[in-house]
């Protein structure tokens, strides 16, 4: 979940200036003095001239511009003991940091700026007053101090120094500012505890010794923040309009939603989101993730699109992009995800988020059946040192996502051997390859389970299937658990069916229970559960096509066990219509009717027919029609192909590819007939033959 950085700071400053000027003007009228007051910052007398010069020169300088660095050098030449030059240098280095070293470099000038401020302006920092004449000269120093503290806090956080984050927040709290400006210290303390919730006091002394205790501690910090806002309201009422404190409370509500969403306290999360809804700082990204864990994928997608505008220009993982790619997979549109993640990788370069986008791209390629390409991007992600900025998603989530994708890819490679060789069971070379892949799969499972066993969040993040801190799809979780103790997981997910109150998610737990019953040989019970799932009114087919396809796959396996060929054929046909890319990796033998024309290449056709596809001629069997046209262009041989359902609608669009070797062309064509590779199908506006 993404953290909130700033809460209408400029508006707060404007409110202060207007409020102070109004009060000064009223006081001057009463005293028959001039309404124009010259505000002087409380500089040390011996440094007055130099610092007035710096103050004059810094006015009008955009602190996010390229002019900040030369200005910082100039200011330090004028007075190297004045914090402003160091602050400008720190801001510049922070804004240009994109890796560990960059943020480490920004720490030095920011620490120096804070120390110099505390040395020369202790009285200004400690000032609490309802007198505008006293407060107006010092509020600028307090704002600068909190800005330095915020950036320094982010540098510590981005370089994995949470202990320094907590020390810095306590240091800032000691000044007891009457308004926090940039730095909501209690909020960031809560954020830091939540971000490190799976550790204990042995690693970080500021933590408790369990996730539950750490979450309780984080919530207590937020409660302290609310108390602080109410306590300061009396003194701030002299400067800010009535109700100003509601703006400050929105920041606390933001973090409340993060904690309650993580705890799956749905009602409380919704309550705080509703409090923020019309505030102007509504966190669309976090709300989208919240709706996604509730199984409301349609709203989640809409909110992720709104989050794009809020996220513009920030150097960190765009969670809306990563999670949107998973929704594309749920919608049976992995090619859409492939295109979007490829664009994100190009735009991000090697900045934070690059590794996550490679993971997302690998996942989309996996569900599009492009296994070798998927593995290439998984390896790229594994070799990238990701910097986890502004998000609770950390290295453990990253490593788990990489390793789980490797496992699913390895299993998919095993199924590829079965799909490409219908005679695999008596081909010694293929059997040897399959045996090797099986060994590699077991080794990968062993690596994941060792990692998984050390993860104290597995109950909240993995077994719940949908969690704000989960970075994998529910479908991948099945690949993780399906080869282990059925009884343990059966008890676990049956308990979730009874306890979980997320109505849109309920059917996913029931699906897992059905699958586990099939492993135990209880096909009648599994079939009963699967039929009930298909009757569930809480079904958004457009956004749950992957789930629907997996239910059909489970029903097909039940039918295959019962030798119910009619049911088996209907289920395979149903899978093909909504998610054809899955079929080559299910172990099921799909049905197709073949229609060939053009200058037929017999070698290509023979290799195609050697794949594990049942070429049917009986029109009573439910089977899509595969149309293949052989041709050549400028001496280069090519194959045009498309697939229609029984009503004449395109399942696989008309497209073509060139080839040289018949062996390779036959295998590629087999996959292409299942929409693997090639162009994205027209799902919303299906064309007629």
XYZ file of C-alpha atoms in Angstrom:
689
model
C 0.000 0.000 0.000
C 1.232 3.490 -0.864
C 2.045 6.130 1.771
C 0.714 9.698 1.633
C 3.504 12.288 1.517
C 1.944 15.699 1.646
C -1.488 16.937 2.750
C -2.343 20.231 1.152
C 0.720 21.912 2.625
C 0.490 24.918 0.353
C -3.135 25.446 1.361
C -2.166 25.263 5.022
C 0.585 27.826 4.509
C -1.802 30.110 2.655
C -4.345 29.766 5.443
C -1.684 30.703 7.968
C -0.480 33.756 6.076
C -4.003 35.022 5.475
C -5.004 34.349 9.084
C -1.906 36.010 10.501
C -2.197 39.067 8.260
C -5.847 39.490 9.221
C -4.950 39.307 12.905
C -2.015 41.704 12.486
C -4.219 44.115 10.588
C -6.896 43.951 13.304
C -4.311 44.562 16.015
C -2.814 47.487 14.119
C -6.236 49.068 13.614
C -6.941 48.822 17.315
C -3.569 50.382 18.120
C -3.820 52.899 15.215
C -0.578 51.525 13.784
C 0.319 50.975 10.168
C -1.157 47.671 8.799
C 2.045 46.712 7.001
C 4.368 44.838 9.342
C 7.964 43.993 8.467
C 8.504 40.345 9.436
C 12.076 39.580 10.506
C 13.349 36.055 11.030
C 15.119 35.525 14.375
C 18.651 35.254 12.983
C 21.718 35.388 15.250
C 22.822 39.063 15.395
C 26.336 38.374 14.090
C 24.912 36.550 11.006
C 22.045 38.935 10.296
C 23.386 40.534 7.098
C 24.492 37.308 5.383
C 21.273 35.496 6.181
C 19.058 38.323 5.030
C 20.948 38.136 1.734
C 20.279 34.382 1.466
C 16.634 34.873 2.422
C 16.216 37.484 -0.286
C 17.881 35.335 -2.953
C 15.908 32.180 -2.120
C 12.582 33.926 -2.699
C 11.044 32.840 -5.981
C 13.374 29.850 -6.391
C 11.524 26.656 -7.295
C 13.062 24.105 -4.949
C 12.284 21.305 -7.424
C 14.125 23.000 -10.307
C 17.646 22.454 -11.625
C 18.568 25.893 -10.278
C 18.541 24.568 -6.719
C 22.063 23.048 -6.782
C 23.952 26.168 -7.940
C 21.862 28.213 -5.524
C 22.847 25.898 -2.667
C 26.529 26.446 -3.482
C 26.017 30.190 -3.604
C 24.197 30.209 -0.266
C 26.949 28.182 1.387
C 29.553 30.627 0.075
C 27.604 33.485 1.654
C 27.159 31.623 4.976
C 28.068 27.958 5.283
C 26.612 27.850 8.801
C 23.109 28.789 7.583
C 20.905 25.722 7.085
C 19.318 26.971 3.835
C 22.268 26.111 1.568
C 22.455 22.590 2.981
C 18.692 22.197 2.730
C 18.776 23.192 -0.943
C 21.561 20.697 -1.632
C 19.649 17.950 0.193
C 16.441 18.663 -1.707
C 18.293 18.556 -5.032
C 20.040 15.274 -4.241
C 16.832 13.752 -2.922
C 14.877 14.710 -6.036
C 17.564 13.158 -8.245
C 17.998 9.980 -6.188
C 16.811 6.767 -7.820
C 18.890 4.140 -6.054
C 20.452 3.287 -2.721
C 23.560 5.409 -3.317
C 21.510 8.415 -4.389
C 19.505 8.476 -1.171
C 22.646 7.877 0.916
C 24.200 10.951 -0.706
C 21.135 13.044 0.129
C 21.322 12.108 3.805
C 24.500 14.098 4.524
C 23.285 17.613 3.601
C 19.835 16.998 5.085
C 21.314 15.897 8.412
C 23.564 18.961 8.355
C 20.623 21.253 7.625
C 18.633 19.882 10.557
C 21.561 20.128 12.961
C 22.289 23.727 11.964
C 18.620 24.645 12.330
C 18.475 23.154 15.798
C 21.725 24.885 16.785
C 20.722 28.416 15.729
C 16.923 28.400 15.986
C 16.047 26.348 19.042
C 13.795 29.055 20.397
C 12.001 29.451 17.060
C 11.465 25.694 16.768
C 10.068 25.497 20.298
C 7.710 28.456 19.887
C 4.032 27.731 20.514
C 1.824 30.801 20.543
C -1.556 32.199 19.582
C 0.056 35.586 18.916
C 0.471 36.186 15.206
C 3.192 38.775 15.797
C 5.298 36.131 17.536
C 4.442 33.200 15.285
C 4.757 34.742 11.832
C 8.570 35.211 12.074
C 9.182 31.583 13.132
C 6.691 29.510 11.179
C 8.929 29.567 8.058
C 11.770 27.994 10.033
C 9.423 25.310 11.354
C 8.222 24.569 7.816
C 11.822 24.254 6.536
C 12.722 22.006 9.444
C 9.798 19.647 8.848
C 10.550 19.507 5.124
C 14.149 18.481 5.835
C 12.903 15.948 8.368
C 10.432 14.465 5.885
C 13.044 14.041 3.163
C 15.578 12.667 5.623
C 12.962 10.235 6.908
C 12.347 9.017 3.357
C 16.099 8.645 2.787
C 16.438 6.512 5.914
C 13.414 4.464 4.908
C 14.639 3.998 1.327
C 18.056 2.835 2.558
C 16.544 0.338 4.993
C 17.271 2.216 8.229
C 13.905 2.144 10.037
C 15.575 2.543 13.426
C 16.857 5.944 12.300
C 13.389 6.810 11.017
C 11.899 6.249 14.459
C 14.708 8.161 16.181
C 14.190 11.082 13.799
C 10.442 11.152 14.403
C 10.927 11.242 18.174
C 13.497 14.011 17.719
C 10.986 16.065 15.747
C 8.195 15.402 18.233
C 10.284 16.893 21.039
C 9.813 20.351 19.494
C 6.058 19.950 19.958
C 5.078 22.010 16.902
C 1.583 23.394 17.080
C 1.031 22.217 13.519
C 3.085 19.509 11.834
C 3.397 21.047 8.347
C 5.300 18.534 6.218
C 5.933 16.024 8.965
C 3.089 13.989 10.466
C 5.441 12.271 12.871
C 2.950 9.883 14.490
C 1.656 8.824 11.069
C 5.150 7.997 9.849
C 5.917 6.116 13.035
C 2.798 4.017 12.426
C 3.811 3.538 8.801
C 7.320 2.423 9.783
C 6.033 -0.072 12.343
C 3.517 -1.489 9.849
C 6.145 -1.733 7.146
C 8.384 -3.783 9.456
C 5.563 -5.629 11.254
C 6.965 -9.111 10.545
C 10.157 -8.400 12.516
C 10.548 -8.325 16.291
C 12.318 -6.239 18.918
C 15.356 -8.446 18.478
C 15.958 -6.873 15.078
C 14.516 -3.404 15.740
C 14.064 -2.289 19.377
C 11.118 -0.050 18.495
C 9.029 -3.112 17.551
C 7.008 -5.581 19.600
C 7.327 -9.351 19.241
C 4.474 -10.346 16.951
C 2.627 -9.037 13.920
C -0.523 -8.517 15.986
C 1.356 -6.520 18.616
C 3.105 -4.427 15.994
C -0.176 -3.633 14.273
C -1.637 -2.619 17.625
C 1.388 -0.378 18.222
C 0.983 1.249 14.813
C -2.672 1.940 15.536
C -1.783 3.483 18.888
C 0.543 5.936 17.134
C -2.296 6.980 14.851
C -4.559 7.482 17.856
C -1.839 9.671 19.391
C -1.806 11.682 16.189
C -5.542 12.315 16.457
C -5.183 13.377 20.087
C -2.371 15.729 19.103
C -4.487 17.380 16.392
C -7.338 17.975 18.843
C -4.951 19.280 21.486
C -3.441 21.824 19.071
C -6.797 23.019 17.815
C -7.250 25.634 20.549
C -3.988 27.406 19.786
C -4.306 27.082 16.006
C -7.838 28.439 15.959
C -6.275 31.908 16.064
C -4.631 31.359 12.662
C -6.766 28.894 10.716
C -10.440 28.877 9.794
C -12.899 26.670 11.701
C -12.698 23.026 10.720
C -9.062 23.236 9.524
C -8.234 20.223 11.705
C -10.340 17.989 9.449
C -7.649 18.351 6.792
C -4.957 17.170 9.216
C -7.113 14.235 10.315
C -7.406 13.024 6.730
C -3.746 12.029 6.921
C -4.440 9.855 9.966
C -7.482 8.312 8.265
C -5.277 7.425 5.304
C -3.060 5.258 7.483
C -6.045 3.877 9.368
C -7.338 2.448 6.092
C -3.986 0.778 5.454
C -3.981 -0.937 8.834
C -7.634 -1.983 8.737
C -7.390 -3.237 5.141
C -4.387 -5.344 6.065
C -6.320 -6.775 9.011
C -9.289 -7.476 6.672
C -11.440 -5.339 8.923
C -13.647 -4.461 5.967
C -16.250 -2.322 7.745
C -13.673 -0.117 9.473
C -11.692 0.302 6.265
C -14.796 1.348 4.378
C -15.694 3.778 7.181
C -12.394 5.642 6.968
C -12.372 5.612 3.173
C -15.800 7.220 3.267
C -14.495 9.914 5.608
C -11.819 10.745 3.043
C -13.956 10.377 -0.056
C -14.694 14.071 -0.689
C -11.516 15.451 0.848
C -9.502 16.020 -2.315
C -6.778 13.611 -1.166
C -8.702 10.379 -1.575
C -6.089 7.580 -2.159
C -7.429 5.930 -5.313
C -4.578 3.411 -5.519
C -5.070 2.104 -1.993
C -8.837 2.050 -2.373
C -8.481 0.064 -5.597
C -6.364 -2.534 -3.805
C -8.912 -2.614 -0.991
C -11.752 -3.276 -3.441
C -9.630 -5.918 -5.152
C -9.107 -7.892 -1.929
C -12.895 -7.748 -1.507
C -13.249 -9.388 -4.932
C -14.759 -6.251 -6.479
C -12.412 -6.199 -9.462
C -14.561 -3.898 -11.575
C -14.363 -1.052 -9.041
C -10.687 -1.821 -8.447
C -9.866 -1.359 -12.115
C -11.760 1.936 -12.231
C -9.917 3.232 -9.148
C -6.510 2.167 -10.498
C -7.179 4.277 -13.585
C -7.887 7.272 -11.362
C -4.680 6.582 -9.433
C -2.622 7.236 -12.568
C -3.160 10.987 -12.202
C -2.228 10.953 -8.506
C 0.959 8.993 -9.157
C 2.358 11.092 -11.994
C 6.067 11.893 -11.773
C 6.928 10.010 -8.581
C 10.046 7.819 -8.675
C 8.779 4.588 -7.204
C 6.747 1.513 -8.016
C 3.416 2.413 -9.588
C 1.263 -0.071 -7.733
C -1.710 0.701 -9.967
C 0.272 -0.575 -12.958
C 1.500 -3.748 -11.267
C -1.901 -4.735 -9.903
C -3.770 -3.725 -13.059
C -1.742 -6.360 -14.928
C -3.109 -9.020 -12.546
C -6.654 -7.799 -13.252
C -5.899 -8.172 -16.980
C -5.024 -11.808 -16.315
C -8.278 -12.279 -14.416
C -10.105 -10.821 -17.435
C -8.367 -13.273 -19.830
C -6.475 -10.360 -21.403
C -2.827 -11.218 -20.706
C -1.768 -9.581 -23.976
C -3.102 -6.259 -22.701
C -0.970 -6.689 -19.591
C 2.049 -7.586 -21.733
C 1.722 -4.345 -23.678
C 1.228 -2.173 -20.592
C 4.076 -3.729 -18.623
C 6.426 -3.457 -21.606
C 5.601 0.252 -21.759
C 6.195 0.645 -18.011
C 9.605 -1.023 -18.280
C 10.606 1.309 -21.104
C 9.416 4.347 -19.162
C 10.947 3.337 -15.816
C 14.386 2.293 -17.023
C 16.356 0.980 -14.067
C 14.578 3.179 -11.505
C 12.545 1.772 -8.570
C 9.687 -0.360 -9.872
C 11.707 -1.824 -12.757
C 11.997 -5.215 -11.055
C 8.299 -5.319 -10.150
C 7.309 -4.517 -13.739
C 9.489 -7.386 -14.962
C 7.691 -9.700 -12.523
C 4.333 -8.458 -13.806
C 5.412 -8.887 -17.433
C 6.645 -12.403 -16.709
C 3.269 -13.250 -15.165
C 1.338 -11.912 -18.166
C 3.577 -13.880 -20.540
C 3.026 -16.997 -18.422
C -0.751 -16.696 -18.712
C -0.387 -16.018 -22.421
C 1.453 -19.344 -22.721
C 4.802 -17.772 -23.679
C 6.794 -19.710 -21.116
C 10.334 -19.153 -22.396
C 9.757 -15.402 -22.624
C 8.209 -15.422 -19.175
C 11.238 -17.141 -17.684
C 13.539 -14.579 -19.302
C 11.827 -11.722 -17.495
C 11.640 -13.652 -14.217
C 15.413 -14.059 -14.333
C 15.822 -10.378 -15.129
C 13.728 -9.488 -12.077
C 15.693 -11.925 -9.908
C 18.957 -10.230 -10.904
C 17.711 -6.674 -10.316
C 18.302 -4.930 -6.981
C 14.866 -3.395 -6.417
C 14.518 -0.367 -4.166
C 11.220 -0.490 -2.280
C 10.162 3.143 -1.975
C 6.873 4.478 -0.608
C 5.264 1.060 -0.363
C 4.767 -1.642 2.248
C 5.777 -4.214 -0.357
C 9.312 -5.247 0.546
C 12.075 -7.626 -0.478
C 10.361 -10.692 1.006
C 7.277 -10.056 -1.169
C 9.527 -9.503 -4.176
C 11.544 -12.700 -3.684
C 8.416 -14.781 -3.066
C 6.802 -13.504 -6.287
C 9.924 -14.352 -8.294
C 10.281 -17.849 -6.861
C 6.593 -18.691 -7.262
C 6.610 -17.628 -10.914
C 9.649 -19.814 -11.473
C 7.720 -22.747 -10.007
C 4.652 -22.206 -12.215
C 6.892 -21.800 -15.265
C 8.663 -25.046 -14.471
C 5.357 -26.917 -14.238
C 4.209 -25.298 -17.476
C 7.378 -26.502 -19.221
C 6.499 -30.041 -18.121
C 3.024 -29.733 -19.625
C 4.529 -28.337 -22.819
C 6.303 -31.651 -23.384
C 2.969 -33.465 -23.141
C 1.282 -30.984 -25.457
C 3.987 -31.040 -28.135
C 4.247 -34.854 -28.168
C 1.014 -36.833 -28.059
C 3.130 -39.996 -27.846
C 5.156 -38.678 -24.908
C 4.568 -41.764 -22.748
C 6.681 -44.003 -25.040
C 9.208 -41.461 -26.322
C 12.382 -41.978 -24.226
C 13.854 -38.576 -25.101
C 10.701 -36.738 -24.081
C 10.328 -38.835 -20.940
C 13.915 -37.998 -19.963
C 13.232 -34.284 -20.417
C 10.042 -34.543 -18.392
C 11.860 -36.352 -15.614
C 14.481 -33.611 -15.512
C 11.800 -30.909 -15.393
C 10.005 -32.760 -12.603
C 13.199 -32.845 -10.547
C 13.748 -29.139 -11.121
C 10.148 -28.455 -10.102
C 10.572 -30.354 -6.815
C 13.782 -28.448 -6.116
C 12.006 -25.163 -6.752
C 9.190 -26.226 -4.414
C 11.744 -27.034 -1.752
C 13.317 -23.579 -2.098
C 9.943 -21.841 -1.844
C 8.744 -23.870 1.126
C 11.956 -23.117 3.012
C 11.383 -19.434 2.337
C 7.671 -19.764 3.019
C 8.206 -21.477 6.368
C 10.102 -18.418 7.607
C 7.305 -16.051 6.579
C 5.162 -15.140 9.603
C 2.623 -13.501 7.273
C 1.603 -16.641 5.423
C -1.670 -16.885 7.380
C -2.713 -13.313 6.589
C -1.249 -12.904 3.115
C -1.126 -16.314 1.390
C -3.871 -18.475 2.878
C -6.346 -15.594 2.695
C -5.929 -15.667 -1.138
C -6.643 -11.921 -1.343
C -4.651 -9.525 0.841
C -3.390 -5.957 0.528
C 0.161 -7.284 0.929
C -0.160 -10.114 -1.601
C 1.805 -9.661 -4.819
C 0.687 -12.851 -6.586
C -2.620 -14.015 -8.030
C -4.934 -16.462 -6.278
C -4.275 -18.925 -9.116
C -0.528 -18.979 -8.438
C -1.217 -19.877 -4.803
C -2.891 -23.088 -5.959
C 0.338 -24.083 -7.744
C 2.169 -23.521 -4.461
C -0.018 -25.703 -2.233
C -1.436 -28.381 -4.523
C 1.412 -30.885 -4.051
C 1.462 -30.685 -0.260
C -0.718 -31.963 2.573
C -4.306 -32.050 1.344
C -5.755 -32.542 4.827
C -3.975 -29.511 6.270
C -5.097 -27.200 3.482
C -8.564 -28.747 3.329
C -9.111 -27.886 6.983
C -7.627 -24.471 6.411
C -9.808 -23.468 3.465
C -12.961 -25.059 4.860
C -12.408 -22.794 7.845
C -12.080 -19.790 5.528
C -15.347 -20.728 3.809
C -17.066 -20.520 7.181
C -15.267 -17.461 8.580
C -14.544 -15.065 5.727
C -17.299 -12.492 5.222
C -16.163 -11.088 1.870
C -19.070 -12.200 -0.280
C -17.268 -11.864 -3.617
C -14.263 -13.874 -2.376
C -16.226 -16.722 -0.804
C -16.390 -18.759 -3.993
C -12.577 -18.792 -4.333
C -12.192 -20.605 -1.025
C -14.927 -23.029 -2.130
C -13.013 -23.670 -5.354
C -9.877 -24.534 -3.370
C -11.915 -26.888 -1.178
C -13.326 -28.554 -4.315
C -9.841 -28.957 -5.742
C -8.526 -30.452 -2.523
C -11.467 -32.890 -2.422
C -10.503 -34.007 -5.917
C -6.998 -34.737 -4.655
C -8.545 -36.877 -1.939
C -10.641 -38.755 -4.519
C -13.912 -37.170 -3.379
C -15.135 -36.248 -6.854
C -18.836 -36.223 -5.992
C -18.297 -33.629 -3.257
C -16.035 -31.608 -5.550
C -18.603 -31.641 -8.341
C -21.320 -30.474 -5.939
C -19.161 -27.523 -4.846
C -18.216 -26.619 -8.412
C -21.850 -26.633 -9.552
C -22.761 -24.399 -6.601
C -19.976 -21.972 -7.537
C -21.372 -21.602 -11.057
C -24.747 -20.665 -9.560
C -23.230 -18.009 -7.269
C -24.980 -14.678 -8.018
C -21.840 -12.764 -6.922
C -20.125 -13.486 -10.238
C -18.729 -10.781 -12.513
C -17.869 -12.908 -15.537
C -15.976 -10.166 -17.402
C -13.542 -9.749 -14.512
C -13.435 -13.390 -13.420
C -12.818 -15.282 -16.648
C -9.682 -16.919 -15.272
C -11.676 -18.187 -12.306
C -14.488 -19.393 -14.546
C -11.997 -21.213 -16.783
C -10.409 -22.912 -13.763
C -13.838 -24.043 -12.536
C -14.549 -25.501 -15.998
C -11.128 -27.186 -15.900
C -11.933 -28.786 -12.546
C -15.308 -29.967 -13.861
C -13.566 -31.379 -16.944
C -11.176 -33.352 -14.730
C -14.137 -34.704 -12.761
C -15.825 -35.722 -16.007
C -12.609 -37.358 -17.233
C -12.421 -39.337 -13.987
C -16.034 -40.459 -14.413
C -15.523 -41.155 -18.145
C -18.336 -38.723 -18.945
C -17.077 -37.802 -22.436
C -19.976 -35.509 -23.279
C -19.421 -33.387 -20.157
C -15.658 -33.465 -20.723
C -15.988 -32.137 -24.277
C -18.405 -29.391 -23.207
C -16.093 -28.200 -20.441
C -13.017 -28.174 -22.707
C -14.976 -26.207 -25.285
C -16.069 -23.741 -22.600
C -12.458 -23.214 -21.505
C -11.376 -22.675 -25.102
C -13.974 -19.982 -25.676
C -12.963 -17.835 -22.705
C -9.266 -18.588 -22.062
C -7.699 -20.790 -24.776
C -4.119 -20.064 -23.608
C -4.682 -22.235 -20.530
C -5.541 -25.473 -22.324
C -2.064 -26.640 -23.453
C -0.966 -26.493 -19.793
C -3.854 -28.401 -18.212
C -3.056 -31.943 -19.324
C -6.465 -32.133 -21.030
C -6.691 -33.086 -24.715
C -8.523 -30.238 -26.475
C -10.823 -30.796 -29.456
C -10.485 -28.882 -32.734
C -11.966 -29.389 -36.164
C -9.394 -28.781 -38.882
C -9.932 -26.834 -42.129
C -6.849 -26.533 -44.341
C -6.430 -24.758 -47.678
C -3.782 -23.159 -49.882
C -0.462 -24.659 -50.933
C -0.414 -27.196 -48.117
C 2.929 -28.003 -46.495
C 2.542 -31.637 -45.465
C 5.523 -31.577 -43.105
C 4.076 -28.676 -41.111
C 0.700 -30.384 -40.991
C 2.225 -33.678 -39.830
C 4.089 -31.920 -37.012
C 0.906 -30.090 -36.002
C -1.009 -33.379 -35.836
C 1.737 -34.887 -33.687
C 0.746 -32.448 -30.915
C -1.728 -33.472 -28.233
C -4.865 -32.153 -29.969
C -7.914 -34.261 -30.796
C -8.829 -33.444 -34.402
C -12.548 -34.197 -34.590
C -14.726 -34.681 -37.637
C -17.950 -35.509 -35.815
C -20.046 -32.326 -35.741
C -21.839 -33.520 -32.608
C -18.632 -32.978 -30.594
C -18.308 -29.446 -29.245
C -15.155 -28.153 -30.904
C -13.945 -24.814 -32.322
C -13.008 -24.704 -35.973
C -9.318 -24.113 -36.789
C -8.783 -22.587 -40.256
C -5.280 -22.805 -41.721
C -4.226 -21.313 -45.058
C -0.739 -22.032 -46.411
C 0.832 -19.467 -48.738
C 3.979 -17.549 -49.604
C 4.967 -13.920 -50.087
C 8.093 -12.948 -52.036
C 9.360 -16.515 -51.779
C 8.869 -16.648 -47.994
C 6.470 -19.303 -46.776
C 3.761 -18.211 -44.387
C 0.733 -19.572 -42.590
C -2.505 -17.697 -42.044
C -4.788 -18.989 -39.322
C -7.849 -18.199 -37.248
C -10.263 -20.060 -34.974
C -14.060 -19.728 -34.824
C -16.513 -20.987 -32.258
C -19.633 -22.959 -33.241
C -21.565 -19.730 -33.842
C -18.968 -18.334 -36.218
C -17.427 -15.842 -33.784
C -13.684 -15.329 -33.741
C -11.890 -16.863 -30.771
C -8.477 -16.384 -32.355
C -8.276 -13.512 -34.807
C -7.165 -13.945 -38.374
C -3.381 -13.458 -38.460
C -0.260 -15.004 -39.986
C 3.422 -15.760 -39.435
C 6.348 -16.687 -41.675
C 8.525 -19.758 -41.251
C 11.540 -21.638 -42.542
C 11.612 -24.975 -40.723
C 8.525 -27.174 -40.862
C 9.262 -28.695 -37.429
C 9.294 -25.302 -35.723
C 6.331 -24.044 -37.734
C 4.154 -27.020 -36.776
C 4.794 -26.506 -33.053
C 4.341 -22.738 -33.256
C 1.091 -23.182 -35.166
C -0.208 -25.561 -32.494
C 0.291 -22.889 -29.831
C -1.010 -20.101 -32.048
C -4.302 -21.959 -32.450
C -4.722 -21.442 -28.698
C -4.062 -17.706 -29.033
C -0.575 -18.045 -27.559
C 1.574 -15.249 -28.935
C 0.232 -13.261 -31.864
C -2.246 -10.417 -31.497
C -4.798 -9.671 -28.827
C -8.235 -11.155 -29.578
C -11.239 -8.903 -30.145
C -13.245 -9.817 -27.031
C -15.633 -6.898 -26.786
C -16.613 -6.694 -30.440
C -16.367 -10.202 -31.829
C -16.387 -10.325 -35.604
C -18.414 -12.723 -37.673
C -16.947 -14.968 -40.303
